[in-house]
C-alpha cells in the first residue's frame, strides 16, 4: 500500500513538473524593458517578415484571426487631460510550466532541451486545446490555407515552413536562428556565445528595449538584466514561470497633471 | 465507346503531349529553368544567405540597411549595425520595403496611354520606343525654343541622383527642377536658417538630454529620423549613467511619442508657439539668461506673459512656470519642434520660438542639446530651396506654361488639397511622363509611364539629413537583379540624354548610372582628405564602401555653437495663435492631421504588412478613422465605430469614429495615408484622405502647405464599411499587466544598486 502511495506521489510530481529535463542545455530568455519600449511596432513587422506570417485581410482581422505572433498591447489610464498610456509587447512567453503542453493530446507542443516551448507542425491535428489553455492568448490557428499573393511569395523565408489549414502555431523565439547559430558554433568547435543569436524582433527594435540570450550563462546580458529590481513576469501569480522577463515602466503613480 | 476509338484518342493525346513537350523544349533553353551549379554564381549558395548593405528609401532619414538574400531573392531587411543613423535598427516601413519589391501591383513594363487621360487605359511598349517617344518630345520642345517649359518634379532626391537630374535639366536649358513631397521640412530649414543661420537640419542630441521638451515632434513614428531618434530615446530613458531623461510633449492630440511622455501638455491647436514664447519670457524675466542681449530679449518677449499665454493656450499659468523652471534647471535640456507645430499656417514662427528656447536655456552646441551639422555635406549642395513650391507648379500648369512634365516618385495629386486643383492643372499639361513603380494617383494622369526599379534593385547614394553631428553618406546597391522589365531612374535619364543628343549628351556621356555614381565617388575620394586616407586606391575604397554600406568619419567633429539674436527672429515670431478656417459656431471642432506612422504621406498604403499592422494608438487595421474625445462624442451621440461625415468649408469625407481619450475635446484628428483612388489592390478605396478637405493655405515664407488649418463639423451617417480594430478593452481592469514603478522609487533603487 505504501509503495502504491509513493508511486502515486511520484507520478503526481512528474505531472506537476512537466519540465522533463532536470538540466537544460540553454535557457533562452528575453528581457523587455518597458521603459524603453515606445510601442512603434517594428518588432511586429519584423516577425511577419522572418516567420512567413500570412496577411489575412480585413474581414479575417475583424473576427480576431490576425496572425501576429507578437502583438503590442496598449493600456490607457485616466480621462482627458490626465491620460496615461502604457505599451507592452506580448509574444509566447515560453513558460517553463506551460499550460498548453499538458493539454495537447498528440504531443505537438512540448518543452525542448533549450527550455523552449516548441510546436511540431507535423504532429498538430488542430484540436485547439493548447490555445484554449494558453494564459497569454498568443497561439494562432490556421483557419484556412492562407495565400501568399504572387510574387510576394518570393520573399518567404526558406528556413521557416509555410503552414497549412488546421495547424496551430505561435512564436518560436526564432528557433531557426537558434538552430543556425548552434550548428555554426558546433562546426567551429565552439559553444554559442552571448550575442550570437538575436530573434527578429530583438534585432530590429529601434529603442533597444528587447534583449535575448541564455539565462544559464551568468555573464550574458539577459542574466544581468534579469537581476534588475524592476523585473517582473506577466501574470506571475498563475505560476506558469515564463521565459520572458519584463522590466517595469517608470511612471508617476496617480494623477500626473503637473509632471 | 469502342475499344478502337478509345485507343485512337489515347494515341492522339499521347502524340499531342509529346509534341507540346518538344515544342516547349525548343523554345526555352534547358538552362533557363536550372541554376547551373556546376559553375555556381558567386553569391548564390543554396540555403546560405548573402547579405548586401544598402539604403532604405521608405522615408528621407537615410538609414543604412543590410538585405538578406537567398537564391537571388530578397528575404529580410535589418539595420546596418555600422551605420551611424540606423545603428543596426530598422522600423516597420523599412521592413516592409520588401513588399514594394515583390508587390503584385508593380508596373511591369513601359506603358503608353491609349484612351482618355486618367481613365487608366494603357498599352505595353518596349523600352526603346518609350525612350524615343520621350526624347522626340524633348527635341520638339527644343526646336520651338521652349526648353524652359520642361518641368521635372521629383521626390526629395539627394546625392548623385540629384546632381544627375540637375545636370540634365541645366544642359537641356530648363531651370525647373522641383523637389516636392508632403513632408519635406522646408519650414524647419527656413526657421533654422532665419534664427541660427544654419542651412542644414542640426543633430538633436536626444540620447544625452535629460529634459526633452517636444512641441508636437512625433519622433517615435515619423519625425525626421525615427529610427535614430528611437534608439536615442531608449538611451535617454535607460542609459549607461542611470539618470533617466524626461520627456514632455506639447500637442493637442496625443501622438505615439506623446503616449510615452512623462507629461502631456494639451495646448489648444495653433497656440503652441505662444506657450513656447511664454516659457522664454519666464526664462529671461527670472534672470536665467546670462547673455549680453538680455534687455533686447526682455523687450521682445514682453507681451508673452504667462498670464496672457494661459488664457490663449488653455494651459494653467502655474504649469507654464513649472515648465520654464524644469527646462532651464535640468541640464542638459532640449526643445524640439515637430511636424504638428510646423504645419500650422504660421509654422515657421513656432519653430523659431523653439530655437529661441534652446538659445535662452543655453542648449545650442552642447552635448544633449542642438548640435549644428556642418553646412557642406560630403558632396552636393544643401537642399534648402524655398522659392518654388508645388503650388507654383500647379499655377504654372493651369496658366499653360508647362509643356512637358516629368514626375519621379512623388504623388502631388494625393498629397495636395482639392482646393489647390492639382488634378485639373495637370490636365492642362500637354505631355506628362511618370517614372514610377506603382500606378499612384499622379502616375494615373501620365501619358507615358516608365517603370523604375525599387531601391532594392537600383544603385544610388544618399547624404543623411539630418546628419548625426557629422556627415553620413550611404550607398545603395542592388541586392537582387531586377524582377520586372524596369529600369533605374539614373539609367533612364542617361539614355534620355543620349536620345535628346546635343549639349545634354555631351554633358552626360555615361553609359549607366552605376558608372556615373562611381565617378562621382572617385571625385569625392580624390578631394576629401579623410576619404583618401582611409584606403590606398580608389578601388579599395570603393569595395570597402560597398561592404560597409557607406562612408562616415570615424570621429565626431565638434559642433560649433551658434547664437540666436533678437533682431533676427523679431519678424518671424507671431503674436497671435495660428488661424483656422471656418467659424466656430458652424464648424465647432479643430481638425489636425498627421502623417501616419505606417503609410507616411500615403506611400506605405500599398504594402499589406503595413495595412495589417495595427495602428499603435488605435489598433485599427485596413482603414482610416477620426479620433474624437469620448466626451465630445457622447454629446453628439457618436459611438465608437460609427461612420461620420467630416465636413470642412472645403468639402467632406467619411470616416469611422474612434473614441480616443488622448485628444482635446475641441479637436478631432485624422491620419494621412489612406483613401487612395488608385495605387494597387491593397491601397485602393480604403478609408479616406483628410488632405482632400483642407484649405489651400501655405506658410508665407516657405509656401509649405498648412495641414492643420481648418475647423470641421461631424455628423453621423450610414455606411456598410466597418471599422476593424484588433484591441478589445484598452483598460487593464486590475490585471496589473504593465507594471510601473514611480520615478522616486526608481531613483532610490538606482542609488542602492550603484
mmCIF file of N, CA and C in Angstrom, chain A residues 33 35-42 45-46 48-50 55-58 61-62 74-80 83 85-88 149-152 154-156 158 177 202-207 229-230 232 234 248-253 257-259, chain B residues 70 73-76 78 88-90 92 95 102 104 220 230-231 233-234 237-238 244 246 254 256 259-260 263-264 319 322 609 612-613 616-618 622 629 658 661 663-665 681-682 721-722 724 727 730-732 737-743 749:
data_model
loop_
_atom_site.group_PDB
_atom_site.id
_atom_site.type_symbol
_atom_site.label_atom_id
_atom_site.label_comp_id
_atom_site.label_asym_id
_atom_site.label_seq_id
_atom_site.Cartn_x
_atom_site.Cartn_y
_atom_site.Cartn_z
ATOM 1 N N UNK A 33 12.494 45.775 -21.715
ATOM 2 C CA UNK A 33 12.473 46.957 -20.849
ATOM 3 C C UNK A 33 11.297 47.844 -21.261
ATOM 4 N N UNK A 35 10.360 50.515 -20.060
ATOM 5 C CA UNK A 35 10.637 51.950 -20.002
ATOM 6 C C UNK A 35 11.271 52.431 -21.299
ATOM 7 N N UNK A 36 11.846 51.500 -22.066
ATOM 8 C CA UNK A 36 12.407 51.878 -23.363
ATOM 9 C C UNK A 36 11.395 51.689 -24.481
ATOM 10 N N UNK A 37 10.534 50.694 -24.368
ATOM 11 C CA UNK A 37 9.584 50.387 -25.452
ATOM 12 C C UNK A 37 8.681 51.583 -25.702
ATOM 13 N N UNK A 38 8.599 52.018 -26.961
ATOM 14 C CA UNK A 38 7.707 53.129 -27.268
ATOM 15 C C UNK A 38 6.515 52.691 -28.107
ATOM 16 N N UNK A 39 6.341 51.407 -28.273
ATOM 17 C CA UNK A 39 5.129 50.901 -28.914
ATOM 18 C C UNK A 39 5.066 51.082 -30.415
ATOM 19 N N UNK A 40 6.216 51.295 -31.076
ATOM 20 C CA UNK A 40 6.184 51.624 -32.506
ATOM 21 C C UNK A 40 5.755 50.438 -33.362
ATOM 22 N N UNK A 41 6.048 49.211 -32.921
ATOM 23 C CA UNK A 41 5.580 48.041 -33.660
ATOM 24 C C UNK A 41 6.518 47.531 -34.722
ATOM 25 N N UNK A 42 7.756 47.992 -34.756
ATOM 26 C CA UNK A 42 8.716 47.482 -35.743
ATOM 27 C C UNK A 42 8.929 45.987 -35.537
ATOM 28 N N UNK A 45 6.263 43.845 -37.458
ATOM 29 C CA UNK A 45 6.505 43.701 -38.888
ATOM 30 C C UNK A 45 7.703 42.797 -39.147
ATOM 31 N N UNK A 46 8.715 42.930 -38.315
ATOM 32 C CA UNK A 46 9.903 42.096 -38.468
ATOM 33 C C UNK A 46 9.534 40.628 -38.314
ATOM 34 N N UNK A 48 6.603 39.257 -38.962
ATOM 35 C CA UNK A 48 5.895 38.852 -40.184
ATOM 36 C C UNK A 48 6.895 38.457 -41.269
ATOM 37 N N UNK A 49 7.967 39.263 -41.404
ATOM 38 C CA UNK A 49 8.937 39.033 -42.473
ATOM 39 C C UNK A 49 9.757 37.774 -42.217
ATOM 40 N N UNK A 50 10.132 37.561 -40.960
ATOM 41 C CA UNK A 50 11.023 36.450 -40.646
ATOM 42 C C UNK A 50 10.286 35.116 -40.663
ATOM 43 N N UNK A 55 -0.752 37.428 -44.388
ATOM 44 C CA UNK A 55 -1.624 38.593 -44.230
ATOM 45 C C UNK A 55 -3.034 38.097 -44.507
ATOM 46 N N UNK A 56 -3.954 38.275 -43.553
ATOM 47 C CA UNK A 56 -5.254 37.615 -43.685
ATOM 48 C C UNK A 56 -6.345 38.541 -44.207
ATOM 49 N N UNK A 57 -6.102 39.837 -44.219
ATOM 50 C CA UNK A 57 -7.089 40.756 -44.766
ATOM 51 C C UNK A 57 -8.061 41.280 -43.728
ATOM 52 N N UNK A 58 -8.850 42.270 -44.153
ATOM 53 C CA UNK A 58 -9.700 43.000 -43.204
ATOM 54 C C UNK A 58 -10.780 42.120 -42.561
ATOM 55 N N UNK A 61 -9.312 39.791 -39.984
ATOM 56 C CA UNK A 61 -8.874 40.571 -38.823
ATOM 57 C C UNK A 61 -10.071 40.914 -37.952
ATOM 58 N N UNK A 62 -11.197 41.167 -38.606
ATOM 59 C CA UNK A 62 -12.413 41.541 -37.896
ATOM 60 C C UNK A 62 -12.956 40.431 -37.019
ATOM 61 N N UNK A 74 -1.813 47.816 -25.659
ATOM 62 C CA UNK A 74 -1.771 49.220 -25.224
ATOM 63 C C UNK A 74 -2.840 49.417 -24.169
ATOM 64 N N UNK A 75 -2.461 49.951 -23.038
ATOM 65 C CA UNK A 75 -3.437 50.191 -21.972
ATOM 66 C C UNK A 75 -3.495 51.672 -21.652
ATOM 67 N N UNK A 76 -4.716 52.146 -21.431
ATOM 68 C CA UNK A 76 -4.935 53.557 -21.169
ATOM 69 C C UNK A 76 -5.466 53.708 -19.750
ATOM 70 N N UNK A 77 -4.940 54.688 -19.044
ATOM 71 C CA UNK A 77 -5.458 55.002 -17.709
ATOM 72 C C UNK A 77 -5.931 56.432 -17.711
ATOM 73 N N UNK A 78 -7.009 56.698 -16.986
ATOM 74 C CA UNK A 78 -7.466 58.065 -16.775
ATOM 75 C C UNK A 78 -8.242 58.625 -17.947
ATOM 76 N N UNK A 79 -8.750 59.824 -17.726
ATOM 77 C CA UNK A 79 -9.513 60.521 -18.759
ATOM 78 C C UNK A 79 -8.825 61.853 -19.049
ATOM 79 N N UNK A 80 -9.196 62.462 -20.155
ATOM 80 C CA UNK A 80 -8.614 63.748 -20.540
ATOM 81 C C UNK A 80 -8.740 64.757 -19.405
ATOM 82 N N UNK A 83 -4.291 61.627 -19.119
ATOM 83 C CA UNK A 83 -4.266 60.316 -19.762
ATOM 84 C C UNK A 83 -2.875 59.716 -19.699
ATOM 85 N N UNK A 85 -0.667 56.321 -21.064
ATOM 86 C CA UNK A 85 -0.713 55.198 -21.994
ATOM 87 C C UNK A 85 0.486 54.299 -21.719
ATOM 88 N N UNK A 86 0.253 52.997 -21.730
ATOM 89 C CA UNK A 86 1.343 52.055 -21.484
ATOM 90 C C UNK A 86 1.358 51.008 -22.590
ATOM 91 N N UNK A 87 2.541 50.657 -23.042
ATOM 92 C CA UNK A 87 2.673 49.651 -24.107
ATOM 93 C C UNK A 87 3.375 48.416 -23.567
ATOM 94 N N UNK A 88 3.009 47.267 -24.093
ATOM 95 C CA UNK A 88 3.737 46.047 -23.733
ATOM 96 C C UNK A 88 3.711 45.069 -24.903
ATOM 97 N N UNK A 149 0.068 36.070 -52.106
ATOM 98 C CA UNK A 149 -0.134 36.575 -53.461
ATOM 99 C C UNK A 149 1.202 36.607 -54.218
ATOM 100 N N UNK A 150 1.219 36.089 -55.443
ATOM 101 C CA UNK A 150 2.459 36.164 -56.229
ATOM 102 C C UNK A 150 2.697 37.592 -56.681
ATOM 103 N N UNK A 151 3.898 38.096 -56.757
ATOM 104 C CA UNK A 151 5.162 37.446 -56.386
ATOM 105 C C UNK A 151 5.594 37.728 -54.947
ATOM 106 N N UNK A 152 4.647 38.094 -54.063
ATOM 107 C CA UNK A 152 5.040 38.333 -52.671
ATOM 108 C C UNK A 152 5.618 37.069 -52.045
ATOM 109 N N UNK A 154 7.839 35.299 -53.131
ATOM 110 C CA UNK A 154 9.288 35.183 -53.332
ATOM 111 C C UNK A 154 10.062 35.651 -52.109
ATOM 112 N N UNK A 155 9.387 36.389 -51.249
ATOM 113 C CA UNK A 155 10.057 36.886 -50.050
ATOM 114 C C UNK A 155 10.095 35.833 -48.949
ATOM 115 N N UNK A 156 9.291 34.763 -49.064
ATOM 116 C CA UNK A 156 9.165 33.786 -47.973
ATOM 117 C C UNK A 156 10.524 33.259 -47.526
ATOM 118 N N UNK A 158 13.055 30.716 -46.547
ATOM 119 C CA UNK A 158 13.166 29.271 -46.772
ATOM 120 C C UNK A 158 13.533 28.497 -45.507
ATOM 121 N N UNK A 177 16.867 30.632 -36.147
ATOM 122 C CA UNK A 177 18.100 31.397 -35.907
ATOM 123 C C UNK A 177 18.927 30.726 -34.806
ATOM 124 N N UNK A 202 14.044 41.294 -31.625
ATOM 125 C CA UNK A 202 15.121 41.905 -30.842
ATOM 126 C C UNK A 202 16.069 42.670 -31.758
ATOM 127 N N UNK A 203 16.383 42.050 -32.904
ATOM 128 C CA UNK A 203 17.335 42.674 -33.816
ATOM 129 C C UNK A 203 16.812 44.008 -34.352
ATOM 130 N N UNK A 204 15.515 44.089 -34.590
ATOM 131 C CA UNK A 204 15.002 45.292 -35.234
ATOM 132 C C UNK A 204 14.610 46.383 -34.252
ATOM 133 N N UNK A 205 14.326 46.063 -33.014
ATOM 134 C CA UNK A 205 13.743 47.026 -32.056
ATOM 135 C C UNK A 205 14.527 48.332 -32.013
ATOM 136 N N UNK A 206 13.941 49.434 -32.542
ATOM 137 C CA UNK A 206 14.692 50.679 -32.657
ATOM 138 C C UNK A 206 15.147 51.261 -31.320
ATOM 139 N N UNK A 207 14.382 51.057 -30.256
ATOM 140 C CA UNK A 207 14.784 51.672 -28.993
ATOM 141 C C UNK A 207 15.718 50.774 -28.197
ATOM 142 N N UNK A 229 16.020 45.170 -10.210
ATOM 143 C CA UNK A 229 14.900 45.232 -9.272
ATOM 144 C C UNK A 229 13.577 45.573 -9.958
ATOM 145 N N UNK A 230 13.658 45.996 -11.221
ATOM 146 C CA UNK A 230 12.417 46.318 -11.942
ATOM 147 C C UNK A 230 11.782 45.086 -12.564
ATOM 148 N N UNK A 232 9.762 41.757 -13.560
ATOM 149 C CA UNK A 232 8.547 41.020 -13.195
ATOM 150 C C UNK A 232 8.171 40.146 -14.374
ATOM 151 N N UNK A 234 4.879 38.296 -16.553
ATOM 152 C CA UNK A 234 3.482 38.579 -16.868
ATOM 153 C C UNK A 234 2.565 37.573 -16.176
ATOM 154 N N UNK A 248 9.873 46.897 -15.308
ATOM 155 C CA UNK A 248 8.750 47.813 -15.100
ATOM 156 C C UNK A 248 8.967 49.162 -15.771
ATOM 157 N N UNK A 249 7.891 49.712 -16.231
ATOM 158 C CA UNK A 249 7.902 51.066 -16.777
ATOM 159 C C UNK A 249 8.035 52.052 -15.630
ATOM 160 N N UNK A 250 8.870 53.074 -15.813
ATOM 161 C CA UNK A 250 8.975 54.119 -14.794
ATOM 162 C C UNK A 250 7.925 55.173 -15.090
ATOM 163 N N UNK A 251 7.017 55.368 -14.153
ATOM 164 C CA UNK A 251 5.878 56.241 -14.436
ATOM 165 C C UNK A 251 5.293 56.731 -13.130
ATOM 166 N N UNK A 252 4.931 57.996 -13.112
ATOM 167 C CA UNK A 252 4.334 58.562 -11.898
ATOM 168 C C UNK A 252 3.030 57.873 -11.571
ATOM 169 N N UNK A 253 2.838 57.578 -10.299
ATOM 170 C CA UNK A 253 1.561 56.986 -9.908
ATOM 171 C C UNK A 253 0.561 58.098 -9.647
ATOM 172 N N UNK A 257 -0.984 65.459 -13.639
ATOM 173 C CA UNK A 257 -1.233 66.749 -14.272
ATOM 174 C C UNK A 257 -0.005 67.654 -14.287
ATOM 175 N N UNK A 258 0.711 67.683 -13.186
ATOM 176 C CA UNK A 258 1.840 68.603 -13.143
ATOM 177 C C UNK A 258 3.163 67.873 -13.056
ATOM 178 N N UNK A 259 3.297 66.863 -13.869
ATOM 179 C CA UNK A 259 4.564 66.163 -14.024
ATOM 180 C C UNK A 259 5.128 65.672 -12.705
ATOM 181 N N UNK B 70 18.641 35.130 -50.489
ATOM 182 C CA UNK B 70 18.906 33.700 -50.655
ATOM 183 C C UNK B 70 18.443 33.309 -52.040
ATOM 184 N N UNK B 73 16.879 35.978 -54.130
ATOM 185 C CA UNK B 73 15.665 36.681 -53.712
ATOM 186 C C UNK B 73 15.921 37.409 -52.403
ATOM 187 N N UNK B 74 15.354 38.603 -52.287
ATOM 188 C CA UNK B 74 15.494 39.338 -51.031
ATOM 189 C C UNK B 74 14.536 38.752 -50.002
ATOM 190 N N UNK B 75 15.052 38.464 -48.801
ATOM 191 C CA UNK B 75 14.250 37.779 -47.787
ATOM 192 C C UNK B 75 13.951 38.624 -46.565
ATOM 193 N N UNK B 76 14.893 39.449 -46.180
ATOM 194 C CA UNK B 76 14.723 40.146 -44.911
ATOM 195 C C UNK B 76 15.593 41.373 -44.904
ATOM 196 N N UNK B 78 17.476 44.147 -42.344
ATOM 197 C CA UNK B 78 17.874 44.512 -40.988
ATOM 198 C C UNK B 78 18.607 45.843 -41.072
ATOM 199 N N UNK B 88 21.946 49.608 -36.737
ATOM 200 C CA UNK B 88 21.518 48.207 -36.709
ATOM 201 C C UNK B 88 20.029 48.020 -36.525
ATOM 202 N N UNK B 89 19.278 49.113 -36.526
ATOM 203 C CA UNK B 89 17.837 49.005 -36.291
ATOM 204 C C UNK B 89 17.077 49.403 -37.545
ATOM 205 N N UNK B 90 15.823 49.019 -37.603
ATOM 206 C CA UNK B 90 15.010 49.419 -38.748
ATOM 207 C C UNK B 90 13.551 49.428 -38.312
ATOM 208 N N UNK B 92 9.161 49.656 -39.049
ATOM 209 C CA UNK B 92 8.182 48.855 -39.794
ATOM 210 C C UNK B 92 8.218 49.140 -41.291
ATOM 211 N N UNK B 95 11.189 47.498 -42.896
ATOM 212 C CA UNK B 95 10.975 46.056 -43.042
ATOM 213 C C UNK B 95 10.107 45.770 -44.263
ATOM 214 N N UNK B 102 8.436 43.061 -54.180
ATOM 215 C CA UNK B 102 7.665 41.921 -54.681
ATOM 216 C C UNK B 102 6.166 42.219 -54.707
ATOM 217 N N UNK B 104 2.549 42.716 -56.046
ATOM 218 C CA UNK B 104 1.864 42.242 -57.262
ATOM 219 C C UNK B 104 1.360 43.377 -58.154
ATOM 220 N N UNK B 220 8.848 59.068 -32.522
ATOM 221 C CA UNK B 220 8.727 57.609 -32.436
ATOM 222 C C UNK B 220 8.135 57.028 -33.710
ATOM 223 N N UNK B 230 14.574 57.007 -32.076
ATOM 224 C CA UNK B 230 14.048 55.979 -31.179
ATOM 225 C C UNK B 230 15.181 55.340 -30.404
ATOM 226 N N UNK B 231 16.271 55.083 -31.096
ATOM 227 C CA UNK B 231 17.393 54.475 -30.390
ATOM 228 C C UNK B 231 17.947 55.463 -29.365
ATOM 229 N N UNK B 233 16.144 57.675 -27.876
ATOM 230 C CA UNK B 233 15.130 57.708 -26.814
ATOM 231 C C UNK B 233 15.375 56.597 -25.801
ATOM 232 N N UNK B 234 15.681 55.387 -26.300
ATOM 233 C CA UNK B 234 15.976 54.266 -25.417
ATOM 234 C C UNK B 234 17.150 54.588 -24.510
ATOM 235 N N UNK B 237 16.178 57.166 -21.824
ATOM 236 C CA UNK B 237 15.399 56.603 -20.714
ATOM 237 C C UNK B 237 16.228 55.741 -19.785
ATOM 238 N N UNK B 238 16.941 54.787 -20.359
ATOM 239 C CA UNK B 238 17.695 53.842 -19.531
ATOM 240 C C UNK B 238 19.114 53.755 -20.057
ATOM 241 N N UNK B 244 17.575 59.038 -15.547
ATOM 242 C CA UNK B 244 16.570 58.869 -16.572
ATOM 243 C C UNK B 244 16.117 60.219 -17.101
ATOM 244 N N UNK B 246 13.717 62.931 -19.000
ATOM 245 C CA UNK B 246 12.260 63.058 -19.030
ATOM 246 C C UNK B 246 11.794 63.636 -20.352
ATOM 247 N N UNK B 254 -2.690 63.413 -28.557
ATOM 248 C CA UNK B 254 -1.626 62.568 -28.046
ATOM 249 C C UNK B 254 -1.119 61.671 -29.172
ATOM 250 N N UNK B 256 1.987 59.006 -30.802
ATOM 251 C CA UNK B 256 2.685 57.849 -30.238
ATOM 252 C C UNK B 256 3.806 58.303 -29.303
ATOM 253 N N UNK B 259 2.345 59.538 -26.136
ATOM 254 C CA UNK B 259 1.888 58.445 -25.288
ATOM 255 C C UNK B 259 3.007 57.926 -24.402
ATOM 256 N N UNK B 260 4.242 58.163 -24.795
ATOM 257 C CA UNK B 260 5.368 57.715 -23.999
ATOM 258 C C UNK B 260 5.906 58.809 -23.080
ATOM 259 N N UNK B 263 4.792 63.671 -19.291
ATOM 260 C CA UNK B 263 3.808 64.705 -19.069
ATOM 261 C C UNK B 263 3.243 65.134 -20.416
ATOM 262 N N UNK B 264 1.945 65.237 -20.506
ATOM 263 C CA UNK B 264 1.312 65.689 -21.751
ATOM 264 C C UNK B 264 0.704 67.056 -21.506
ATOM 265 N N UNK B 319 1.385 75.976 -14.399
ATOM 266 C CA UNK B 319 2.058 74.914 -15.136
ATOM 267 C C UNK B 319 3.127 75.475 -16.081
ATOM 268 N N UNK B 322 6.120 76.131 -14.078
ATOM 269 C CA UNK B 322 6.717 74.845 -13.782
ATOM 270 C C UNK B 322 7.575 74.347 -14.969
ATOM 271 N N UNK B 609 1.725 44.227 -45.286
ATOM 272 C CA UNK B 609 2.154 44.137 -43.884
ATOM 273 C C UNK B 609 1.758 45.392 -43.115
ATOM 274 N N UNK B 612 -1.964 45.553 -42.408
ATOM 275 C CA UNK B 612 -2.454 44.613 -41.410
ATOM 276 C C UNK B 612 -1.865 44.882 -40.020
ATOM 277 N N UNK B 613 -0.838 45.682 -39.989
ATOM 278 C CA UNK B 613 -0.187 46.004 -38.730
ATOM 279 C C UNK B 613 -1.050 47.011 -37.973
ATOM 280 N N UNK B 616 -0.468 51.968 -33.877
ATOM 281 C CA UNK B 616 -0.012 51.931 -32.481
ATOM 282 C C UNK B 616 -0.971 52.604 -31.494
ATOM 283 N N UNK B 617 -1.687 53.634 -31.931
ATOM 284 C CA UNK B 617 -2.523 54.365 -30.970
ATOM 285 C C UNK B 617 -3.979 53.918 -30.957
ATOM 286 N N UNK B 618 -4.445 53.230 -32.000
ATOM 287 C CA UNK B 618 -5.863 52.861 -32.027
ATOM 288 C C UNK B 618 -6.077 51.383 -32.310
ATOM 289 N N UNK B 622 -6.407 48.148 -41.784
ATOM 290 C CA UNK B 622 -7.037 48.208 -43.112
ATOM 291 C C UNK B 622 -8.068 49.330 -43.232
ATOM 292 N N UNK B 629 -12.675 62.866 -28.917
ATOM 293 C CA UNK B 629 -12.698 62.711 -27.471
ATOM 294 C C UNK B 629 -14.035 62.090 -27.045
ATOM 295 N N UNK B 658 -13.207 56.961 -33.829
ATOM 296 C CA UNK B 658 -12.512 56.218 -32.799
ATOM 297 C C UNK B 658 -12.488 57.104 -31.564
ATOM 298 N N UNK B 661 -9.263 58.940 -25.638
ATOM 299 C CA UNK B 661 -9.189 59.866 -24.507
ATOM 300 C C UNK B 661 -8.043 60.858 -24.659
ATOM 301 N N UNK B 663 -7.123 63.158 -26.674
ATOM 302 C CA UNK B 663 -7.274 64.275 -27.615
ATOM 303 C C UNK B 663 -8.152 65.327 -26.954
ATOM 304 N N UNK B 664 -7.869 66.596 -27.249
ATOM 305 C CA UNK B 664 -8.668 67.674 -26.642
ATOM 306 C C UNK B 664 -10.125 67.552 -27.081
ATOM 307 N N UNK B 665 -11.060 67.907 -26.193
ATOM 308 C CA UNK B 665 -12.473 67.806 -26.572
ATOM 309 C C UNK B 665 -12.863 68.726 -27.736
ATOM 310 N N UNK B 681 -4.071 47.058 -55.368
ATOM 311 C CA UNK B 681 -5.207 46.392 -54.722
ATOM 312 C C UNK B 681 -5.256 46.588 -53.215
ATOM 313 N N UNK B 682 -4.096 46.748 -52.557
ATOM 314 C CA UNK B 682 -4.117 46.847 -51.103
ATOM 315 C C UNK B 682 -4.490 48.247 -50.628
ATOM 316 N N UNK B 721 -19.355 49.977 -44.650
ATOM 317 C CA UNK B 721 -17.967 49.698 -44.303
ATOM 318 C C UNK B 721 -17.806 49.691 -42.780
ATOM 319 N N UNK B 722 -17.060 48.717 -42.288
ATOM 320 C CA UNK B 722 -16.901 48.585 -40.843
ATOM 321 C C UNK B 722 -15.481 48.938 -40.436
ATOM 322 N N UNK B 724 -12.340 48.014 -38.347
ATOM 323 C CA UNK B 724 -11.819 46.811 -37.700
ATOM 324 C C UNK B 724 -10.629 47.202 -36.842
ATOM 325 N N UNK B 727 -7.708 45.561 -30.842
ATOM 326 C CA UNK B 727 -7.790 45.532 -29.381
ATOM 327 C C UNK B 727 -9.219 45.256 -28.910
ATOM 328 N N UNK B 730 -9.273 48.788 -23.683
ATOM 329 C CA UNK B 730 -7.980 49.447 -23.505
ATOM 330 C C UNK B 730 -7.639 49.586 -22.034
ATOM 331 N N UNK B 731 -8.513 49.100 -21.184
ATOM 332 C CA UNK B 731 -8.269 49.252 -19.737
ATOM 333 C C UNK B 731 -7.689 47.960 -19.171
ATOM 334 N N UNK B 732 -6.872 48.094 -18.153
ATOM 335 C CA UNK B 732 -6.219 46.922 -17.596
ATOM 336 C C UNK B 732 -7.136 46.109 -16.694
ATOM 337 N N UNK B 737 -1.017 44.246 -15.741
ATOM 338 C CA UNK B 737 -0.236 43.672 -16.829
ATOM 339 C C UNK B 737 1.033 44.472 -17.092
ATOM 340 N N UNK B 738 0.867 45.786 -17.277
ATOM 341 C CA UNK B 738 2.057 46.626 -17.437
ATOM 342 C C UNK B 738 2.355 47.224 -16.073
ATOM 343 N N UNK B 739 3.318 46.668 -15.370
ATOM 344 C CA UNK B 739 3.590 47.159 -14.028
ATOM 345 C C UNK B 739 4.497 48.383 -14.098
ATOM 346 N N UNK B 740 4.314 49.279 -13.142
ATOM 347 C CA UNK B 740 5.090 50.519 -13.162
ATOM 348 C C UNK B 740 5.772 50.726 -11.825
ATOM 349 N N UNK B 741 6.728 51.626 -11.851
ATOM 350 C CA UNK B 741 7.442 51.990 -10.638
ATOM 351 C C UNK B 741 7.595 53.503 -10.711
ATOM 352 N N UNK B 742 7.418 54.184 -9.604
ATOM 353 C CA UNK B 742 7.441 55.646 -9.669
ATOM 354 C C UNK B 742 8.881 56.138 -9.817
ATOM 355 N N UNK B 743 9.063 57.315 -10.430
ATOM 356 C CA UNK B 743 10.417 57.836 -10.646
ATOM 357 C C UNK B 743 11.201 57.954 -9.337
ATOM 358 N N UNK B 749 16.173 53.263 -5.900
ATOM 359 C CA UNK B 749 16.632 51.934 -6.240
ATOM 360 C C UNK B 749 17.997 51.995 -6.943
#
